[in-house]
Amino acid sequence: MQPNPPTPHAATVDDKGVHVTTAAGKTRTYSGGEVMTLTQVIDLAEGSATLCQSSTDACLQLVDESTQLAADCEELLADITAKGVGANLIGKCEFLKEQLDLQAAVAKKVHDQIQGGEEACRTASANAEVRHGAIFRAVADSPLTKPAERDFYNARS
């Protein structure tokens, strides 16, 4: 079941630049800290998604390496079995191959889980941007906003 898409909160600021009025008709004053928190939530979610992306890439690389090492181990096992080398060495190679196969499977599972987290972070970031973007733009456009803050907020739009 897909959740409903986020509903944007339209917002305008009054003539004095003090109160923000939402589309629902609610009026309140947003502090710079509240607006900063909104932008930090968006940035944090996006940063987390980027970290998840690099983690999924590392997991895929681990899957590939484990699979390749398991294949190499399989070849080594065939060679030493053909040469009639001791059972102890053959047993250790079989155990190593099993562990490499297990490592590849676990890395694939972790990859899939992290990929779900990445999607959740990107969705949270996009939803926060859509839903609350108008509020921090209204504060940014306020005549009371200091120039340095205004530049910061305008850079977000």
PDB file of C-alpha atoms in Angstrom:
ATOM      1  CA  MET A   1       0.000   0.000   0.000  1.00  0.00           C
ATOM      2  CA  GLN A   2       1.467   3.309  -1.068  1.00  0.00           C
ATOM      3  CA  PRO A   3       1.166   6.198   1.398  1.00  0.00           C
ATOM      4  CA  ASN A   4      -0.463   9.404   0.296  1.00  0.00           C
ATOM      5  CA  PRO A   5       1.970  11.896  -1.199  1.00  0.00           C
ATOM      6  CA  PRO A   6       2.979  14.803   1.053  1.00  0.00           C
ATOM      7  CA  THR A   7       0.738  17.825   1.008  1.00  0.00           C
ATOM      8  CA  PRO A   8       2.645  21.079   0.642  1.00  0.00           C
ATOM      9  CA  HIS A   9       1.981  23.721   3.256  1.00  0.00           C
ATOM     10  CA  ALA A  10       1.571  27.007   1.431  1.00  0.00           C
ATOM     11  CA  ALA A  11       2.737  29.907   3.546  1.00  0.00           C
ATOM     12  CA  THR A  12       2.913  33.675   3.318  1.00  0.00           C
ATOM     13  CA  VAL A  13       4.373  36.263   5.625  1.00  0.00           C
ATOM     14  CA  ASP A  14       2.497  39.393   6.707  1.00  0.00           C
ATOM     15  CA  ASP A  15       3.492  42.944   5.712  1.00  0.00           C
ATOM     16  CA  LYS A  16       5.543  43.439   8.851  1.00  0.00           C
ATOM     17  CA  GLY A  17       7.390  40.162   8.323  1.00  0.00           C
ATOM     18  CA  VAL A  18       6.383  38.841  11.715  1.00  0.00           C
ATOM     19  CA  HIS A  19       3.708  36.183  11.231  1.00  0.00           C
ATOM     20  CA  VAL A  20       3.598  33.322   8.758  1.00  0.00           C
ATOM     21  CA  THR A  21       0.128  32.311   7.602  1.00  0.00           C
ATOM     22  CA  THR A  22      -0.343  28.786   6.278  1.00  0.00           C
ATOM     23  CA  ALA A  23      -2.900  27.760   3.674  1.00  0.00           C
ATOM     24  CA  ALA A  24      -5.067  26.388   6.486  1.00  0.00           C
ATOM     25  CA  GLY A  25      -5.329  29.931   7.822  1.00  0.00           C
ATOM     26  CA  LYS A  26      -3.176  29.376  10.892  1.00  0.00           C
ATOM     27  CA  THR A  27      -0.882  32.247  11.777  1.00  0.00           C
ATOM     28  CA  ARG A  28       2.196  31.962  13.916  1.00  0.00           C
ATOM     29  CA  THR A  29       5.694  33.275  14.255  1.00  0.00           C
ATOM     30  CA  TYR A  30       8.517  30.922  13.294  1.00  0.00           C
ATOM     31  CA  SER A  31      11.844  31.514  14.912  1.00  0.00           C
ATOM     32  CA  GLY A  32      15.055  31.334  12.959  1.00  0.00           C
ATOM     33  CA  GLY A  33      15.884  28.231  14.980  1.00  0.00           C
ATOM     34  CA  GLU A  34      12.697  26.477  13.878  1.00  0.00           C
ATOM     35  CA  VAL A  35      13.372  27.265  10.252  1.00  0.00           C
ATOM     36  CA  MET A  36      16.985  26.174  10.660  1.00  0.00           C
ATOM     37  CA  THR A  37      15.751  22.883  12.142  1.00  0.00           C
ATOM     38  CA  LEU A  38      13.561  22.314   9.077  1.00  0.00           C
ATOM     39  CA  THR A  39      16.523  22.797   6.772  1.00  0.00           C
ATOM     40  CA  GLN A  40      18.727  20.600   8.961  1.00  0.00           C
ATOM     41  CA  VAL A  41      16.174  17.771   8.858  1.00  0.00           C
ATOM     42  CA  ILE A  42      16.129  17.943   5.060  1.00  0.00           C
ATOM     43  CA  ASP A  43      19.929  18.059   4.849  1.00  0.00           C
ATOM     44  CA  LEU A  44      20.373  15.283   7.424  1.00  0.00           C
ATOM     45  CA  ALA A  45      17.999  12.961   5.591  1.00  0.00           C
ATOM     46  CA  GLU A  46      19.748  13.652   2.287  1.00  0.00           C
ATOM     47  CA  GLY A  47      23.163  13.115   3.874  1.00  0.00           C
ATOM     48  CA  SER A  48      21.995   9.839   5.383  1.00  0.00           C
ATOM     49  CA  ALA A  49      20.732   8.712   1.981  1.00  0.00           C
ATOM     50  CA  THR A  50      24.146   9.467   0.463  1.00  0.00           C
ATOM     51  CA  LEU A  51      25.862   7.477   3.203  1.00  0.00           C
ATOM     52  CA  CYS A  52      23.459   4.582   2.583  1.00  0.00           C
ATOM     53  CA  GLN A  53      24.275   4.726  -1.125  1.00  0.00           C
ATOM     54  CA  SER A  54      28.015   4.379  -0.478  1.00  0.00           C
ATOM     55  CA  SER A  55      27.319   1.548   1.980  1.00  0.00           C
ATOM     56  CA  THR A  56      25.233  -0.344  -0.576  1.00  0.00           C
ATOM     57  CA  ASP A  57      28.045   0.042  -3.101  1.00  0.00           C
ATOM     58  CA  ALA A  58      30.510  -1.396  -0.566  1.00  0.00           C
ATOM     59  CA  CYS A  59      28.163  -4.328   0.116  1.00  0.00           C
ATOM     60  CA  LEU A  60      27.874  -5.096  -3.591  1.00  0.00           C
ATOM     61  CA  GLN A  61      31.653  -5.007  -3.882  1.00  0.00           C
ATOM     62  CA  LEU A  62      31.901  -7.422  -0.937  1.00  0.00           C
ATOM     63  CA  VAL A  63      29.382  -9.759  -2.609  1.00  0.00           C
ATOM     64  CA  ASP A  64      31.464  -9.739  -5.795  1.00  0.00           C
ATOM     65  CA  GLU A  65      34.733 -10.330  -3.963  1.00  0.00           C
ATOM     66  CA  SER A  66      33.278 -13.131  -1.836  1.00  0.00           C
ATOM     67  CA  THR A  67      31.794 -14.823  -4.879  1.00  0.00           C
ATOM     68  CA  GLN A  68      35.103 -14.588  -6.735  1.00  0.00           C
ATOM     69  CA  LEU A  69      37.071 -15.953  -3.773  1.00  0.00           C
ATOM     70  CA  ALA A  70      34.586 -18.805  -3.391  1.00  0.00           C
ATOM     71  CA  ALA A  71      35.050 -19.670  -7.072  1.00  0.00           C
ATOM     72  CA  ASP A  72      38.844 -19.560  -6.625  1.00  0.00           C
ATOM     73  CA  CYS A  73      38.494 -21.788  -3.575  1.00  0.00           C
ATOM     74  CA  GLU A  74      36.382 -24.228  -5.612  1.00  0.00           C
ATOM     75  CA  GLU A  75      39.163 -24.462  -8.204  1.00  0.00           C
ATOM     76  CA  LEU A  76      41.783 -24.936  -5.493  1.00  0.00           C
ATOM     77  CA  LEU A  77      39.645 -27.647  -3.931  1.00  0.00           C
ATOM     78  CA  ALA A  78      39.419 -29.483  -7.262  1.00  0.00           C
ATOM     79  CA  ASP A  79      43.210 -29.227  -7.722  1.00  0.00           C
ATOM     80  CA  ILE A  80      44.133 -30.517  -4.279  1.00  0.00           C
ATOM     81  CA  THR A  81      41.525 -33.278  -4.439  1.00  0.00           C
ATOM     82  CA  ALA A  82      42.959 -34.448  -7.786  1.00  0.00           C
ATOM     83  CA  LYS A  83      46.471 -34.486  -6.304  1.00  0.00           C
ATOM     84  CA  GLY A  84      45.326 -36.544  -3.334  1.00  0.00           C
ATOM     85  CA  VAL A  85      46.488 -34.047  -0.711  1.00  0.00           C
ATOM     86  CA  GLY A  86      45.601 -34.710   2.944  1.00  0.00           C
ATOM     87  CA  ALA A  87      41.981 -34.740   4.091  1.00  0.00           C
ATOM     88  CA  ASN A  88      42.724 -32.023   6.643  1.00  0.00           C
ATOM     89  CA  LEU A  89      43.631 -29.477   3.924  1.00  0.00           C
ATOM     90  CA  ILE A  90      40.612 -30.464   1.831  1.00  0.00           C
ATOM     91  CA  GLY A  91      38.337 -30.038   4.860  1.00  0.00           C
ATOM     92  CA  LYS A  92      39.753 -26.566   5.577  1.00  0.00           C
ATOM     93  CA  CYS A  93      39.248 -25.496   1.958  1.00  0.00           C
ATOM     94  CA  GLU A  94      35.653 -26.751   1.992  1.00  0.00           C
ATOM     95  CA  PHE A  95      35.016 -24.844   5.226  1.00  0.00           C
ATOM     96  CA  LEU A  96      36.571 -21.682   3.711  1.00  0.00           C
ATOM     97  CA  LYS A  97      34.357 -21.960   0.637  1.00  0.00           C
ATOM     98  CA  GLU A  98      31.246 -22.382   2.804  1.00  0.00           C
ATOM     99  CA  GLN A  99      32.203 -19.292   4.827  1.00  0.00           C
ATOM    100  CA  LEU A 100      32.777 -17.240   1.664  1.00  0.00           C
ATOM    101  CA  ASP A 101      29.376 -18.297   0.309  1.00  0.00           C
ATOM    102  CA  LEU A 102      27.800 -17.344   3.623  1.00  0.00           C
ATOM    103  CA  GLN A 103      29.603 -13.979   3.615  1.00  0.00           C
ATOM    104  CA  ALA A 104      28.305 -13.233   0.106  1.00  0.00           C
ATOM    105  CA  ALA A 105      24.743 -14.080   1.154  1.00  0.00           C
ATOM    106  CA  VAL A 106      24.903 -11.904   4.267  1.00  0.00           C
ATOM    107  CA  ALA A 107      26.433  -8.998   2.322  1.00  0.00           C
ATOM    108  CA  LYS A 108      23.580  -9.241  -0.198  1.00  0.00           C
ATOM    109  CA  LYS A 109      21.020  -9.214   2.637  1.00  0.00           C
ATOM    110  CA  VAL A 110      22.666  -6.174   4.256  1.00  0.00           C
ATOM    111  CA  HIS A 111      22.761  -4.468   0.849  1.00  0.00           C
ATOM    112  CA  ASP A 112      19.018  -4.965   0.425  1.00  0.00           C
ATOM    113  CA  GLN A 113      18.290  -3.643   3.927  1.00  0.00           C
ATOM    114  CA  ILE A 114      20.468  -0.567   3.495  1.00  0.00           C
ATOM    115  CA  GLN A 115      18.880   0.110   0.126  1.00  0.00           C
ATOM    116  CA  GLY A 116      15.496   0.243   1.861  1.00  0.00           C
ATOM    117  CA  GLY A 117      16.926   2.717   4.379  1.00  0.00           C
ATOM    118  CA  GLU A 118      18.305   4.866   1.576  1.00  0.00           C
ATOM    119  CA  GLU A 119      14.900   5.016  -0.072  1.00  0.00           C
ATOM    120  CA  ALA A 120      13.293   5.964   3.250  1.00  0.00           C
ATOM    121  CA  CYS A 121      15.829   8.778   3.805  1.00  0.00           C
ATOM    122  CA  ARG A 122      15.367  10.180   0.303  1.00  0.00           C
ATOM    123  CA  THR A 123      11.589  10.039   0.724  1.00  0.00           C
ATOM    124  CA  ALA A 124      11.771  11.794   4.103  1.00  0.00           C
ATOM    125  CA  SER A 125      13.984  14.521   2.647  1.00  0.00           C
ATOM    126  CA  ALA A 126      11.738  15.072  -0.361  1.00  0.00           C
ATOM    127  CA  ASN A 127       8.582  15.028   1.766  1.00  0.00           C
ATOM    128  CA  ALA A 128      10.004  17.562   4.228  1.00  0.00           C
ATOM    129  CA  GLU A 129      11.080  19.795   1.350  1.00  0.00           C
ATOM    130  CA  VAL A 130       7.639  19.627  -0.285  1.00  0.00           C
ATOM    131  CA  ARG A 131       5.690  19.930   2.937  1.00  0.00           C
ATOM    132  CA  HIS A 132       7.635  22.648   4.746  1.00  0.00           C
ATOM    133  CA  GLY A 133       9.575  24.410   1.989  1.00  0.00           C
ATOM    134  CA  ALA A 134       7.093  27.253   1.736  1.00  0.00           C
ATOM    135  CA  ILE A 135       7.457  28.008   5.442  1.00  0.00           C
ATOM    136  CA  PHE A 136      11.185  28.587   5.375  1.00  0.00           C
ATOM    137  CA  ARG A 137      10.880  30.489   2.082  1.00  0.00           C
ATOM    138  CA  ALA A 138       8.285  32.763   3.721  1.00  0.00           C
ATOM    139  CA  VAL A 139      10.635  33.402   6.639  1.00  0.00           C
ATOM    140  CA  ALA A 140      13.521  33.944   4.225  1.00  0.00           C
ATOM    141  CA  ASP A 141      11.509  36.553   2.330  1.00  0.00           C
ATOM    142  CA  SER A 142      10.540  38.357   5.516  1.00  0.00           C
ATOM    143  CA  PRO A 143      11.812  41.953   5.707  1.00  0.00           C
ATOM    144  CA  LEU A 144      12.965  41.252   9.277  1.00  0.00           C
ATOM    145  CA  THR A 145      15.327  38.492   8.218  1.00  0.00           C
ATOM    146  CA  LYS A 146      18.962  39.494   8.475  1.00  0.00           C
ATOM    147  CA  PRO A 147      20.857  39.543   5.144  1.00  0.00           C
ATOM    148  CA  ALA A 148      23.158  36.639   6.069  1.00  0.00           C
ATOM    149  CA  GLU A 149      20.205  34.502   7.110  1.00  0.00           C
ATOM    150  CA  ARG A 150      18.256  35.517   4.013  1.00  0.00           C
ATOM    151  CA  ASP A 151      21.135  34.357   1.802  1.00  0.00           C
ATOM    152  CA  PHE A 152      21.227  31.053   3.671  1.00  0.00           C
ATOM    153  CA  TYR A 153      17.498  30.440   3.315  1.00  0.00           C
ATOM    154  CA  ASN A 154      17.338  31.620  -0.293  1.00  0.00           C
ATOM    155  CA  ALA A 155      20.128  29.181  -1.148  1.00  0.00           C
ATOM    156  CA  ARG A 156      17.803  26.409   0.043  1.00  0.00           C
ATOM    157  CA  SER A 157      15.077  27.286  -2.491  1.00  0.00           C
TER     158      SER A 157
END
